[in-house]
């Protein structure tokens, strides 16, 4: 919410090569309660002044020696000091109004000045300008908050993976299409096969020994995006020995609630003789 105090404390730069016009605007705005007023009669100073002070509003005469108002607006846009050009042009020529708006001005005030019109247009312009700045600041804060939370999430994810690696024999992640994107731990040594041999496709050699019913049940849970906890499965080795395993997993979703894959942990539970 923009208050009256915010508007009256807004910074305003008056640019006109006629001293009488500068004095009139300074007096009018001062009597209206505006306290942050600056002025220049040298149009070539405007870009540097705005770059330094970031005025909330520039009252810009169009017809000036050296650089006219159109050239000043081109310079302001070229400097890139502000994505929102806070300019009200001052002109006695009706034909310049449309051209000024097309050049980037946000409004115009006709000469000779109508005092009520001057105060009304300036106040309305400042209210819009300050709302824009407030929104811009909010967007920057929101962006910073997102970056900070993303960093915390990544840190938390790293801790999670570290803890799961300590608490289990292997950790795995799949993307939404079922491809394995992360596998940590001695899976090959424990299972004796690629990790996909149980969760996905198998070669003829790798398919031997697994309990096919258990494998299909687990694959169905993953396909249905169902979480599972300590799902037991087993394998009979060529020497007749049996290995027992347990695996837990959960589906993963992004901030838009879209499914992005599965992750889980596994451990061997074979009782050693």
PDB file of C-alpha atoms in Angstrom:
ATOM      1  CA  UNK A   1       0.000   0.000   0.000  1.00  0.00           C
ATOM      2  CA  UNK A   2       1.380   3.397  -1.042  1.00  0.00           C
ATOM      3  CA  UNK A   3       0.777   6.096   1.560  1.00  0.00           C
ATOM      4  CA  UNK A   4       0.529   9.852   1.153  1.00  0.00           C
ATOM      5  CA  UNK A   5       3.852  10.179   2.954  1.00  0.00           C
ATOM      6  CA  UNK A   6       5.498   7.833   0.430  1.00  0.00           C
ATOM      7  CA  UNK A   7       4.253   9.986  -2.438  1.00  0.00           C
ATOM      8  CA  UNK A   8       5.360  13.280  -0.893  1.00  0.00           C
ATOM      9  CA  UNK A   9       8.825  11.854  -0.160  1.00  0.00           C
ATOM     10  CA  UNK A  10       9.295  10.691  -3.744  1.00  0.00           C
ATOM     11  CA  UNK A  11      12.323  12.162  -5.534  1.00  0.00           C
ATOM     12  CA  UNK A  12      11.514  14.414  -8.498  1.00  0.00           C
ATOM     13  CA  UNK A  13      13.859  15.955 -11.083  1.00  0.00           C
ATOM     14  CA  UNK A  14      12.627  19.013 -13.028  1.00  0.00           C
ATOM     15  CA  UNK A  15      14.298  19.518 -16.404  1.00  0.00           C
ATOM     16  CA  UNK A  16      13.558  22.743 -18.300  1.00  0.00           C
ATOM     17  CA  UNK A  17      15.787  25.346 -19.910  1.00  0.00           C
ATOM     18  CA  UNK A  18      13.449  28.175 -18.863  1.00  0.00           C
ATOM     19  CA  UNK A  19      14.152  29.401 -15.284  1.00  0.00           C
ATOM     20  CA  UNK A  20      10.566  30.660 -14.896  1.00  0.00           C
ATOM     21  CA  UNK A  21       9.159  27.164 -15.555  1.00  0.00           C
ATOM     22  CA  UNK A  22      11.596  25.564 -13.130  1.00  0.00           C
ATOM     23  CA  UNK A  23      10.737  28.063 -10.401  1.00  0.00           C
ATOM     24  CA  UNK A  24       7.006  27.661 -10.993  1.00  0.00           C
ATOM     25  CA  UNK A  25       7.148  23.857 -10.721  1.00  0.00           C
ATOM     26  CA  UNK A  26       9.414  23.961  -7.661  1.00  0.00           C
ATOM     27  CA  UNK A  27       7.049  26.378  -5.927  1.00  0.00           C
ATOM     28  CA  UNK A  28       3.938  24.438  -6.893  1.00  0.00           C
ATOM     29  CA  UNK A  29       5.326  21.087  -5.776  1.00  0.00           C
ATOM     30  CA  UNK A  30       6.885  22.499  -2.629  1.00  0.00           C
ATOM     31  CA  UNK A  31       3.575  24.024  -1.562  1.00  0.00           C
ATOM     32  CA  UNK A  32       1.884  20.681  -2.264  1.00  0.00           C
ATOM     33  CA  UNK A  33       4.216  19.021   0.255  1.00  0.00           C
ATOM     34  CA  UNK A  34       6.831  17.382  -1.987  1.00  0.00           C
ATOM     35  CA  UNK A  35      10.179  17.501  -0.201  1.00  0.00           C
ATOM     36  CA  UNK A  36      12.674  15.746  -2.508  1.00  0.00           C
ATOM     37  CA  UNK A  37      12.956  18.179  -5.425  1.00  0.00           C
ATOM     38  CA  UNK A  38      15.917  18.710  -7.744  1.00  0.00           C
ATOM     39  CA  UNK A  39      16.236  20.609 -10.997  1.00  0.00           C
ATOM     40  CA  UNK A  40      18.549  21.267 -13.914  1.00  0.00           C
ATOM     41  CA  UNK A  41      18.406  23.522 -16.962  1.00  0.00           C
ATOM     42  CA  UNK A  42      21.094  21.476 -18.728  1.00  0.00           C
ATOM     43  CA  UNK A  43      19.507  18.553 -20.551  1.00  0.00           C
ATOM     44  CA  UNK A  44      22.903  16.890 -21.038  1.00  0.00           C
ATOM     45  CA  UNK A  45      23.152  16.286 -17.281  1.00  0.00           C
ATOM     46  CA  UNK A  46      19.921  14.304 -16.984  1.00  0.00           C
ATOM     47  CA  UNK A  47      21.239  10.799 -17.743  1.00  0.00           C
ATOM     48  CA  UNK A  48      24.146  11.100 -15.310  1.00  0.00           C
ATOM     49  CA  UNK A  49      21.909  12.583 -12.607  1.00  0.00           C
ATOM     50  CA  UNK A  50      19.332   9.807 -12.949  1.00  0.00           C
ATOM     51  CA  UNK A  51      21.998   7.117 -13.002  1.00  0.00           C
ATOM     52  CA  UNK A  52      23.331   8.506  -9.733  1.00  0.00           C
ATOM     53  CA  UNK A  53      20.054   9.343  -7.931  1.00  0.00           C
ATOM     54  CA  UNK A  54      17.419   7.051  -9.511  1.00  0.00           C
ATOM     55  CA  UNK A  55      14.620   9.616  -9.408  1.00  0.00           C
ATOM     56  CA  UNK A  56      11.062   8.443  -8.905  1.00  0.00           C
ATOM     57  CA  UNK A  57       9.893  10.975 -11.493  1.00  0.00           C
ATOM     58  CA  UNK A  58      11.486  13.181 -14.157  1.00  0.00           C
ATOM     59  CA  UNK A  59       9.535  16.196 -15.442  1.00  0.00           C
ATOM     60  CA  UNK A  60      11.152  16.661 -18.844  1.00  0.00           C
ATOM     61  CA  UNK A  61      10.760  19.589 -21.223  1.00  0.00           C
ATOM     62  CA  UNK A  62      10.856  18.449 -24.851  1.00  0.00           C
ATOM     63  CA  UNK A  63      12.139  21.585 -26.541  1.00  0.00           C
ATOM     64  CA  UNK A  64      15.614  22.344 -25.199  1.00  0.00           C
ATOM     65  CA  UNK A  65      18.986  23.319 -26.719  1.00  0.00           C
ATOM     66  CA  UNK A  66      21.814  20.803 -26.906  1.00  0.00           C
ATOM     67  CA  UNK A  67      19.736  17.677 -26.304  1.00  0.00           C
ATOM     68  CA  UNK A  68      15.984  17.835 -26.718  1.00  0.00           C
ATOM     69  CA  UNK A  69      13.640  15.749 -24.600  1.00  0.00           C
ATOM     70  CA  UNK A  70      13.454  12.928 -27.150  1.00  0.00           C
ATOM     71  CA  UNK A  71      17.228  12.558 -27.150  1.00  0.00           C
ATOM     72  CA  UNK A  72      17.253  12.578 -23.353  1.00  0.00           C
ATOM     73  CA  UNK A  73      14.731   9.717 -23.262  1.00  0.00           C
ATOM     74  CA  UNK A  74      16.845   7.753 -25.752  1.00  0.00           C
ATOM     75  CA  UNK A  75      19.846   8.317 -23.506  1.00  0.00           C
ATOM     76  CA  UNK A  76      17.958   7.171 -20.410  1.00  0.00           C
ATOM     77  CA  UNK A  77      16.877   3.974 -22.125  1.00  0.00           C
ATOM     78  CA  UNK A  78      20.386   3.358 -23.470  1.00  0.00           C
ATOM     79  CA  UNK A  79      21.868   3.749 -19.978  1.00  0.00           C
ATOM     80  CA  UNK A  80      19.509   1.042 -18.754  1.00  0.00           C
ATOM     81  CA  UNK A  81      19.378   2.673 -15.323  1.00  0.00           C
ATOM     82  CA  UNK A  82      15.717   1.807 -14.995  1.00  0.00           C
ATOM     83  CA  UNK A  83      13.519  -0.668 -16.852  1.00  0.00           C
ATOM     84  CA  UNK A  84      10.561   1.611 -16.109  1.00  0.00           C
ATOM     85  CA  UNK A  85      11.188   5.092 -17.573  1.00  0.00           C
ATOM     86  CA  UNK A  86       9.621   7.482 -15.006  1.00  0.00           C
ATOM     87  CA  UNK A  87       9.146  10.466 -17.343  1.00  0.00           C
ATOM     88  CA  UNK A  88       6.366  13.031 -17.737  1.00  0.00           C
ATOM     89  CA  UNK A  89       7.094  15.324 -20.682  1.00  0.00           C
ATOM     90  CA  UNK A  90       6.345  19.040 -20.677  1.00  0.00           C
ATOM     91  CA  UNK A  91       5.277  20.384 -24.058  1.00  0.00           C
ATOM     92  CA  UNK A  92       3.375  23.228 -25.708  1.00  0.00           C
ATOM     93  CA  UNK A  93       3.044  21.361 -28.998  1.00  0.00           C
ATOM     94  CA  UNK A  94       0.073  18.931 -29.253  1.00  0.00           C
ATOM     95  CA  UNK A  95       1.761  17.043 -32.072  1.00  0.00           C
ATOM     96  CA  UNK A  96       4.605  15.997 -29.781  1.00  0.00           C
ATOM     97  CA  UNK A  97       2.423  14.196 -27.257  1.00  0.00           C
ATOM     98  CA  UNK A  98       1.931  10.945 -29.174  1.00  0.00           C
ATOM     99  CA  UNK A  99       5.562  10.890 -30.284  1.00  0.00           C
ATOM    100  CA  UNK A 100       6.687  11.358 -26.681  1.00  0.00           C
ATOM    101  CA  UNK A 101       4.526   8.470 -25.469  1.00  0.00           C
ATOM    102  CA  UNK A 102       5.895   6.276 -28.259  1.00  0.00           C
ATOM    103  CA  UNK A 103       9.428   7.275 -27.190  1.00  0.00           C
ATOM    104  CA  UNK A 104       8.825   5.945 -23.670  1.00  0.00           C
ATOM    105  CA  UNK A 105       7.252   8.810 -21.709  1.00  0.00           C
ATOM    106  CA  UNK A 106       4.537   7.673 -19.320  1.00  0.00           C
ATOM    107  CA  UNK A 107       2.445  10.862 -19.476  1.00  0.00           C
ATOM    108  CA  UNK A 108       2.528  14.502 -20.567  1.00  0.00           C
ATOM    109  CA  UNK A 109       1.680  17.922 -19.151  1.00  0.00           C
ATOM    110  CA  UNK A 110       0.621  20.689 -21.516  1.00  0.00           C
ATOM    111  CA  UNK A 111       2.097  24.183 -21.539  1.00  0.00           C
ATOM    112  CA  UNK A 112       1.071  26.701 -20.383  1.00  0.00           C
ATOM    113  CA  UNK A 113       0.612  24.830 -17.114  1.00  0.00           C
ATOM    114  CA  UNK A 114      -2.801  24.167 -15.633  1.00  0.00           C
ATOM    115  CA  UNK A 115      -1.911  23.904 -11.948  1.00  0.00           C
ATOM    116  CA  UNK A 116      -4.635  21.386 -11.117  1.00  0.00           C
ATOM    117  CA  UNK A 117      -3.614  19.215 -14.065  1.00  0.00           C
ATOM    118  CA  UNK A 118       0.058  19.395 -13.035  1.00  0.00           C
ATOM    119  CA  UNK A 119      -0.591  18.244  -9.476  1.00  0.00           C
ATOM    120  CA  UNK A 120      -3.054  15.543 -10.538  1.00  0.00           C
ATOM    121  CA  UNK A 121      -0.853  13.992 -13.228  1.00  0.00           C
ATOM    122  CA  UNK A 122       2.253  14.069 -11.036  1.00  0.00           C
ATOM    123  CA  UNK A 123       0.477  12.456  -8.101  1.00  0.00           C
ATOM    124  CA  UNK A 124      -1.072   9.733 -10.263  1.00  0.00           C
ATOM    125  CA  UNK A 125       2.234   9.050 -11.941  1.00  0.00           C
ATOM    126  CA  UNK A 126       4.092   8.782  -8.637  1.00  0.00           C
ATOM    127  CA  UNK A 127       1.539   6.367  -7.233  1.00  0.00           C
ATOM    128  CA  UNK A 128       2.013   4.059 -10.225  1.00  0.00           C
ATOM    129  CA  UNK A 129       5.783   4.466 -10.111  1.00  0.00           C
ATOM    130  CA  UNK A 130       6.048   3.628  -6.406  1.00  0.00           C
ATOM    131  CA  UNK A 131       3.779   0.612  -6.827  1.00  0.00           C
ATOM    132  CA  UNK A 132       6.032  -0.589  -9.635  1.00  0.00           C
ATOM    133  CA  UNK A 133       9.129  -0.177  -7.445  1.00  0.00           C
ATOM    134  CA  UNK A 134       7.419  -2.006  -4.593  1.00  0.00           C
ATOM    135  CA  UNK A 135       6.506  -4.877  -6.910  1.00  0.00           C
ATOM    136  CA  UNK A 136      10.044  -4.975  -8.295  1.00  0.00           C
ATOM    137  CA  UNK A 137      11.495  -5.112  -4.783  1.00  0.00           C
ATOM    138  CA  UNK A 138       9.056  -7.872  -3.856  1.00  0.00           C
ATOM    139  CA  UNK A 139      10.038  -9.880  -6.938  1.00  0.00           C
ATOM    140  CA  UNK A 140      13.724  -9.513  -6.056  1.00  0.00           C
ATOM    141  CA  UNK A 141      13.020 -10.638  -2.496  1.00  0.00           C
ATOM    142  CA  UNK A 142      10.980 -13.569  -3.771  1.00  0.00           C
ATOM    143  CA  UNK A 143      13.774 -14.568  -6.157  1.00  0.00           C
ATOM    144  CA  UNK A 144      16.317 -14.397  -3.345  1.00  0.00           C
ATOM    145  CA  UNK A 145      14.048 -16.468  -1.091  1.00  0.00           C
ATOM    146  CA  UNK A 146      13.687 -19.103  -3.808  1.00  0.00           C
ATOM    147  CA  UNK A 147      17.467 -19.256  -4.251  1.00  0.00           C
ATOM    148  CA  UNK A 148      18.008 -19.608  -0.504  1.00  0.00           C
ATOM    149  CA  UNK A 149      15.358 -22.317  -0.151  1.00  0.00           C
ATOM    150  CA  UNK A 150      16.721 -24.153  -3.176  1.00  0.00           C
ATOM    151  CA  UNK A 151      20.178 -24.119  -1.593  1.00  0.00           C
ATOM    152  CA  UNK A 152      18.738 -25.431   1.677  1.00  0.00           C
ATOM    153  CA  UNK A 153      16.838 -28.121  -0.198  1.00  0.00           C
ATOM    154  CA  UNK A 154      19.995 -29.238  -1.977  1.00  0.00           C
ATOM    155  CA  UNK A 155      21.861 -29.272   1.327  1.00  0.00           C
ATOM    156  CA  UNK A 156      19.073 -31.303   2.900  1.00  0.00           C
ATOM    157  CA  UNK A 157      19.083 -33.675  -0.061  1.00  0.00           C
ATOM    158  CA  UNK A 158      22.826 -34.146   0.298  1.00  0.00           C
ATOM    159  CA  UNK A 159      22.436 -34.917   4.007  1.00  0.00           C
ATOM    160  CA  UNK A 160      19.623 -37.329   3.206  1.00  0.00           C
ATOM    161  CA  UNK A 161      21.763 -39.206   0.720  1.00  0.00           C
ATOM    162  CA  UNK A 162      24.677 -39.287   3.121  1.00  0.00           C
ATOM    163  CA  UNK A 163      22.521 -40.697   5.917  1.00  0.00           C
ATOM    164  CA  UNK A 164      20.881 -43.256   3.657  1.00  0.00           C
ATOM    165  CA  UNK A 165      24.267 -44.437   2.500  1.00  0.00           C
ATOM    166  CA  UNK A 166      25.272 -44.936   6.130  1.00  0.00           C
ATOM    167  CA  UNK A 167      22.023 -46.739   7.014  1.00  0.00           C
ATOM    168  CA  UNK A 168      21.808 -49.031   4.002  1.00  0.00           C
ATOM    169  CA  UNK A 169      23.896 -50.882   1.444  1.00  0.00           C
ATOM    170  CA  UNK A 170      22.830 -48.869  -1.599  1.00  0.00           C
ATOM    171  CA  UNK A 171      20.804 -45.834  -2.640  1.00  0.00           C
ATOM    172  CA  UNK A 172      19.114 -45.411  -6.032  1.00  0.00           C
ATOM    173  CA  UNK A 173      17.114 -42.910  -8.053  1.00  0.00           C
ATOM    174  CA  UNK A 174      15.131 -43.278 -11.248  1.00  0.00           C
ATOM    175  CA  UNK A 175      13.748 -40.561 -13.503  1.00  0.00           C
ATOM    176  CA  UNK A 176      10.140 -40.401 -14.707  1.00  0.00           C
ATOM    177  CA  UNK A 177      10.871 -42.781 -17.594  1.00  0.00           C
ATOM    178  CA  UNK A 178      12.419 -45.397 -15.322  1.00  0.00           C
ATOM    179  CA  UNK A 179      16.067 -44.802 -16.182  1.00  0.00           C
ATOM    180  CA  UNK A 180      18.494 -44.922 -13.258  1.00  0.00           C
ATOM    181  CA  UNK A 181      20.075 -41.518 -12.671  1.00  0.00           C
ATOM    182  CA  UNK A 182      21.829 -42.177  -9.359  1.00  0.00           C
ATOM    183  CA  UNK A 183      23.169 -45.370  -7.799  1.00  0.00           C
ATOM    184  CA  UNK A 184      25.478 -45.299  -4.807  1.00  0.00           C
ATOM    185  CA  UNK A 185      26.908 -48.152  -2.810  1.00  0.00           C
ATOM    186  CA  UNK A 186      28.405 -51.509  -3.824  1.00  0.00           C
ATOM    187  CA  UNK A 187      25.353 -52.710  -5.763  1.00  0.00           C
ATOM    188  CA  UNK A 188      27.298 -54.780  -8.246  1.00  0.00           C
ATOM    189  CA  UNK A 189      29.230 -56.525  -5.512  1.00  0.00           C
ATOM    190  CA  UNK A 190      26.181 -57.247  -3.365  1.00  0.00           C
ATOM    191  CA  UNK A 191      23.674 -58.171  -6.064  1.00  0.00           C
ATOM    192  CA  UNK A 192      26.249 -59.534  -8.456  1.00  0.00           C
ATOM    193  CA  UNK A 193      24.479 -57.736 -11.349  1.00  0.00           C
ATOM    194  CA  UNK A 194      23.628 -54.316 -12.686  1.00  0.00           C
ATOM    195  CA  UNK A 195      20.979 -52.569 -10.591  1.00  0.00           C
ATOM    196  CA  UNK A 196      18.566 -52.743 -13.534  1.00  0.00           C
ATOM    197  CA  UNK A 197      18.663 -56.500 -13.359  1.00  0.00           C
ATOM    198  CA  UNK A 198      16.137 -56.571 -10.553  1.00  0.00           C
ATOM    199  CA  UNK A 199      14.291 -53.269 -11.015  1.00  0.00           C
ATOM    200  CA  UNK A 200      14.203 -53.245 -14.811  1.00  0.00           C
ATOM    201  CA  UNK A 201      15.432 -55.137 -17.862  1.00  0.00           C
ATOM    202  CA  UNK A 202      17.713 -58.148 -17.502  1.00  0.00           C
ATOM    203  CA  UNK A 203      20.049 -60.166 -19.645  1.00  0.00           C
ATOM    204  CA  UNK A 204      19.558 -63.936 -19.775  1.00  0.00           C
ATOM    205  CA  UNK A 205      22.484 -64.400 -17.407  1.00  0.00           C
ATOM    206  CA  UNK A 206      21.266 -61.790 -14.936  1.00  0.00           C
ATOM    207  CA  UNK A 207      17.692 -63.108 -14.793  1.00  0.00           C
ATOM    208  CA  UNK A 208      18.771 -66.419 -13.309  1.00  0.00           C
ATOM    209  CA  UNK A 209      18.115 -66.883  -9.599  1.00  0.00           C
ATOM    210  CA  UNK A 210      15.744 -64.013  -8.906  1.00  0.00           C
ATOM    211  CA  UNK A 211      12.294 -64.706  -7.538  1.00  0.00           C
ATOM    212  CA  UNK A 212      10.230 -63.678 -10.556  1.00  0.00           C
ATOM    213  CA  UNK A 213       7.020 -63.114  -8.585  1.00  0.00           C
ATOM    214  CA  UNK A 214       8.790 -60.756  -6.176  1.00  0.00           C
ATOM    215  CA  UNK A 215      10.468 -58.889  -9.034  1.00  0.00           C
ATOM    216  CA  UNK A 216       7.191 -58.357 -10.907  1.00  0.00           C
ATOM    217  CA  UNK A 217       5.412 -57.234  -7.726  1.00  0.00           C
ATOM    218  CA  UNK A 218       8.069 -54.609  -7.048  1.00  0.00           C
ATOM    219  CA  UNK A 219       8.082 -53.423 -10.660  1.00  0.00           C
ATOM    220  CA  UNK A 220       4.300 -53.046 -10.483  1.00  0.00           C
ATOM    221  CA  UNK A 221       4.562 -50.886  -7.341  1.00  0.00           C
ATOM    222  CA  UNK A 222       7.074 -48.618  -9.041  1.00  0.00           C
ATOM    223  CA  UNK A 223       4.960 -48.396 -12.197  1.00  0.00           C
ATOM    224  CA  UNK A 224       1.944 -47.447 -10.048  1.00  0.00           C
ATOM    225  CA  UNK A 225       4.048 -44.851  -8.200  1.00  0.00           C
ATOM    226  CA  UNK A 226       3.308 -46.505  -4.872  1.00  0.00           C
ATOM    227  CA  UNK A 227       5.713 -46.164  -1.935  1.00  0.00           C
ATOM    228  CA  UNK A 228       6.972 -49.367  -0.385  1.00  0.00           C
ATOM    229  CA  UNK A 229       8.824 -50.149   2.838  1.00  0.00           C
ATOM    230  CA  UNK A 230      11.151 -53.066   3.483  1.00  0.00           C
ATOM    231  CA  UNK A 231       9.933 -55.004   0.460  1.00  0.00           C
ATOM    232  CA  UNK A 232      11.591 -58.459   0.687  1.00  0.00           C
ATOM    233  CA  UNK A 233      13.117 -60.204  -2.301  1.00  0.00           C
ATOM    234  CA  UNK A 234      15.584 -62.997  -2.736  1.00  0.00           C
ATOM    235  CA  UNK A 235      17.966 -64.658  -5.125  1.00  0.00           C
ATOM    236  CA  UNK A 236      19.227 -68.229  -5.392  1.00  0.00           C
ATOM    237  CA  UNK A 237      22.851 -68.364  -6.482  1.00  0.00           C
ATOM    238  CA  UNK A 238      24.427 -70.973  -8.722  1.00  0.00           C
ATOM    239  CA  UNK A 239      26.017 -72.656  -5.695  1.00  0.00           C
ATOM    240  CA  UNK A 240      22.572 -73.193  -4.149  1.00  0.00           C
ATOM    241  CA  UNK A 241      22.947 -70.458  -1.514  1.00  0.00           C
ATOM    242  CA  UNK A 242      20.191 -67.842  -1.059  1.00  0.00           C
ATOM    243  CA  UNK A 243      20.600 -64.123  -0.622  1.00  0.00           C
ATOM    244  CA  UNK A 244      17.895 -62.075   1.100  1.00  0.00           C
ATOM    245  CA  UNK A 245      17.339 -58.347   0.507  1.00  0.00           C
ATOM    246  CA  UNK A 246      14.965 -55.589   1.553  1.00  0.00           C
ATOM    247  CA  UNK A 247      14.299 -52.431  -0.389  1.00  0.00           C
ATOM    248  CA  UNK A 248      12.292 -49.291   0.359  1.00  0.00           C
ATOM    249  CA  UNK A 249      11.301 -46.575  -2.096  1.00  0.00           C
ATOM    250  CA  UNK A 250       9.065 -43.573  -2.695  1.00  0.00           C
ATOM    251  CA  UNK A 251       7.932 -41.544  -5.704  1.00  0.00           C
ATOM    252  CA  UNK A 252       9.403 -38.056  -6.163  1.00  0.00           C
ATOM    253  CA  UNK A 253       7.429 -34.984  -7.232  1.00  0.00           C
ATOM    254  CA  UNK A 254       8.524 -31.436  -8.075  1.00  0.00           C
ATOM    255  CA  UNK A 255       6.995 -28.184  -6.791  1.00  0.00           C
ATOM    256  CA  UNK A 256       4.305 -28.372  -9.475  1.00  0.00           C
ATOM    257  CA  UNK A 257       3.283 -31.827  -8.125  1.00  0.00           C
ATOM    258  CA  UNK A 258       4.507 -33.522 -11.306  1.00  0.00           C
ATOM    259  CA  UNK A 259       6.011 -36.993 -10.984  1.00  0.00           C
ATOM    260  CA  UNK A 260       9.779 -36.893 -11.631  1.00  0.00           C
ATOM    261  CA  UNK A 261      10.872 -40.376 -10.613  1.00  0.00           C
ATOM    262  CA  UNK A 262      11.537 -42.784  -7.760  1.00  0.00           C
ATOM    263  CA  UNK A 263      14.186 -43.053  -5.092  1.00  0.00           C
ATOM    264  CA  UNK A 264      14.960 -45.671  -2.532  1.00  0.00           C
ATOM    265  CA  UNK A 265      17.409 -47.660  -0.460  1.00  0.00           C
ATOM    266  CA  UNK A 266      18.273 -51.313  -0.187  1.00  0.00           C
ATOM    267  CA  UNK A 267      20.164 -53.618   2.122  1.00  0.00           C
ATOM    268  CA  UNK A 268      21.151 -57.267   2.227  1.00  0.00           C
ATOM    269  CA  UNK A 269      19.542 -59.165   5.103  1.00  0.00           C
ATOM    270  CA  UNK A 270      21.066 -62.604   4.461  1.00  0.00           C
ATOM    271  CA  UNK A 271      21.920 -64.329   7.724  1.00  0.00           C
ATOM    272  CA  UNK A 272      25.534 -65.334   7.479  1.00  0.00           C
ATOM    273  CA  UNK A 273      26.362 -68.856   8.669  1.00  0.00           C
TER     274      UNK A 273
END
